[in-house]
Tab-separated table of C-alpha atoms in Angstrom:
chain	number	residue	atom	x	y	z
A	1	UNK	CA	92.292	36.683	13.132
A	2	UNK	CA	91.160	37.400	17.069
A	3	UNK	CA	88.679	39.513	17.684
A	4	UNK	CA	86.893	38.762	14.389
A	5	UNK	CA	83.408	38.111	14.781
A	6	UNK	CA	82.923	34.140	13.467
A	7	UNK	CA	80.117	31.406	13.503
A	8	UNK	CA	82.236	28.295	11.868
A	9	UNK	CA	85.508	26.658	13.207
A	10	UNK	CA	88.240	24.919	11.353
A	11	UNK	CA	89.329	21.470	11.348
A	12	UNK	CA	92.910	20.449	9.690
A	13	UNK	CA	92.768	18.220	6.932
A	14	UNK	CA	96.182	18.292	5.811
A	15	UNK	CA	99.334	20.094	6.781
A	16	UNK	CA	100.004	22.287	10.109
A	17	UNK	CA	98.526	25.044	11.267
A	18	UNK	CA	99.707	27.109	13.949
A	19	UNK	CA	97.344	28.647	16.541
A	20	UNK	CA	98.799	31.835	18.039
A	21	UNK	CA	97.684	33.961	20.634
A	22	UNK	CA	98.033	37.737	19.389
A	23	UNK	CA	100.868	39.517	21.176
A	24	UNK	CA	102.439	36.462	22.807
A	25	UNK	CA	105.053	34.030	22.212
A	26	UNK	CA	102.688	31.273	23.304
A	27	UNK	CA	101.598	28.655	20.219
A	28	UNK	CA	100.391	25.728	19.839
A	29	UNK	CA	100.551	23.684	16.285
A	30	UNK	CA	97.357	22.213	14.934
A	31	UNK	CA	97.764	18.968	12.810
A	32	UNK	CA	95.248	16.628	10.972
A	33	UNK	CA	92.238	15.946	12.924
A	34	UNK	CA	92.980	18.738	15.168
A	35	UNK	CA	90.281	21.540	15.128
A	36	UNK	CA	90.012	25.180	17.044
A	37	UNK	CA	87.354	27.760	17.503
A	38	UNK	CA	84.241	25.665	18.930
A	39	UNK	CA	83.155	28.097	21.222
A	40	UNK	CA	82.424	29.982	17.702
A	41	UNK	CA	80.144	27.614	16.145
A	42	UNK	CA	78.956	26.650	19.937
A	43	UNK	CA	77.501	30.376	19.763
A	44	UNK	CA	79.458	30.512	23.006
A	45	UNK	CA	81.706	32.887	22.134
A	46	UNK	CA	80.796	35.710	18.950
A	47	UNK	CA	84.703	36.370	18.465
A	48	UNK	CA	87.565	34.462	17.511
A	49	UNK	CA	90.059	34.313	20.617
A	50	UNK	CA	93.170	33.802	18.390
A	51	UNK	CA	94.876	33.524	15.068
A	52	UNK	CA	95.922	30.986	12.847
A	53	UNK	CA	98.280	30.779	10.348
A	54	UNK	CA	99.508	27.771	8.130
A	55	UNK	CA	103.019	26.802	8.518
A	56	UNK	CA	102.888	24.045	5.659
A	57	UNK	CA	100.582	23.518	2.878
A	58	UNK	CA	97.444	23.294	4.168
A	59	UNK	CA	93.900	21.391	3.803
A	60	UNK	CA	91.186	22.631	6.212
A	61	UNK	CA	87.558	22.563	6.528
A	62	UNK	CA	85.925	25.203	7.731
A	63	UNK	CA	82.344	23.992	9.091
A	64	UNK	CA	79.236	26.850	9.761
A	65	UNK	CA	77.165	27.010	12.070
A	66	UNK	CA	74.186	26.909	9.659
A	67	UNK	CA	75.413	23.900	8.602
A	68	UNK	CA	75.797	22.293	12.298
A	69	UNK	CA	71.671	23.492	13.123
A	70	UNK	CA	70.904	21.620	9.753
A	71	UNK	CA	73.082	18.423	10.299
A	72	UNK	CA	70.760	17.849	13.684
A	73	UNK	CA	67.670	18.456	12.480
A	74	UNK	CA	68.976	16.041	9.798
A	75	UNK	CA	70.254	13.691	12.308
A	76	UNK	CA	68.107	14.151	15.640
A	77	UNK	CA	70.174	11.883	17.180
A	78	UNK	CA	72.811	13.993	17.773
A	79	UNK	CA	70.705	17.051	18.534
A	80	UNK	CA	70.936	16.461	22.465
A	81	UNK	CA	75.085	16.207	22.088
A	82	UNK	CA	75.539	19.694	20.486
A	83	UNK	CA	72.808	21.608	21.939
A	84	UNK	CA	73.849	20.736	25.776
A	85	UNK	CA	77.717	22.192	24.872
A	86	UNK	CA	75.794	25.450	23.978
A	87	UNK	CA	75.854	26.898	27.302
A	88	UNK	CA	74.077	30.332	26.253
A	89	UNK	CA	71.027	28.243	26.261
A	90	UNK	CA	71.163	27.898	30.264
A	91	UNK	CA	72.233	31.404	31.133
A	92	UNK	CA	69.368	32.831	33.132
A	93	UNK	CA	70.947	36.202	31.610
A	94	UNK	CA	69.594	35.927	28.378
A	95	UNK	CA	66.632	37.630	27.808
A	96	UNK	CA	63.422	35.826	27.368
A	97	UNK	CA	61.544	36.237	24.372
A	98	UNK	CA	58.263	37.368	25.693
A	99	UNK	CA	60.294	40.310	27.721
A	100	UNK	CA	61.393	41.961	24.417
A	101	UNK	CA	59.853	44.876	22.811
A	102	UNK	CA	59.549	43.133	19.578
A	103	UNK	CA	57.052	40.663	20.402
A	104	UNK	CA	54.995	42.830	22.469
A	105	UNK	CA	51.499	42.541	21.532
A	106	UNK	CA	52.398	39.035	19.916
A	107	UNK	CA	49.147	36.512	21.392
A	108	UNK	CA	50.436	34.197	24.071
A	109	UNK	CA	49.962	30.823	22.317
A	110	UNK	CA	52.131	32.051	19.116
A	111	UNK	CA	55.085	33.116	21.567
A	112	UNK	CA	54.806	30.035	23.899
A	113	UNK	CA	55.362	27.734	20.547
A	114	UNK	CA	58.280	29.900	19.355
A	115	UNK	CA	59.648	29.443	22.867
A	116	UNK	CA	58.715	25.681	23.033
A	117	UNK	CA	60.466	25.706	19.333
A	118	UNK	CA	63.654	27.226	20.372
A	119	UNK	CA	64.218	24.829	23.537
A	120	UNK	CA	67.388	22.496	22.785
């Protein structure tokens, strides 16, 4: 449903779904191999941005982002394709770690390898 908070997406594995934007006539109809909410497991967007609702019997899957962050440490060779769609990363917006509260009084050295660990 929009608006609800979400870190997976869905991908159609049988049947038709239809992807609706709340409070609209606008629609479009989601078939297999078709997916929708990336932004969500992306991290790029917290929300979903619209609903879905089958229209036939349905097979999806619906993939987590805990599952994506372990499939490329799994698989480094695909770390550098999903990590450079999460655009978060390069927002100079987001706070760095060493400016929050939390880690005040954390040594240097610890806090420079939890940064270097959470580069993409």
């Amino acid at each position: 449903e929009a608006g609800e908070k979400a870190a997976s997406m869905i991908v159609v594995l049988a049947g038709t779904l239809r992807s609706e934007q709340p409070q609209t006539l606008f629609y479009v109809e989601l078939k297999r191999g078709d997916w929708c909410f990336q932004n969500n497991i992306l991290a790029v967007e917290p929300t979903r941005a619209h609903d879905v609702v089958a229209i036939t019997h349905v097979m999806v899957l619906f993939l987590y982002r805990h599952a994506l962050l372990n499939a490329i440490i799994a698989h480094p060779e695909a770390r550098e394709a999903v990590l450079e769609n999460e655009s978060w990363r390069n927002d100079s917006s987001c706070a760095q770690l060493g400016g929050l509260r939390i880690f005040e009084g954390v040594p240097s050295p610890v806090l420079s390898r939890v940064e270097k660990e959470a580069l993409p």
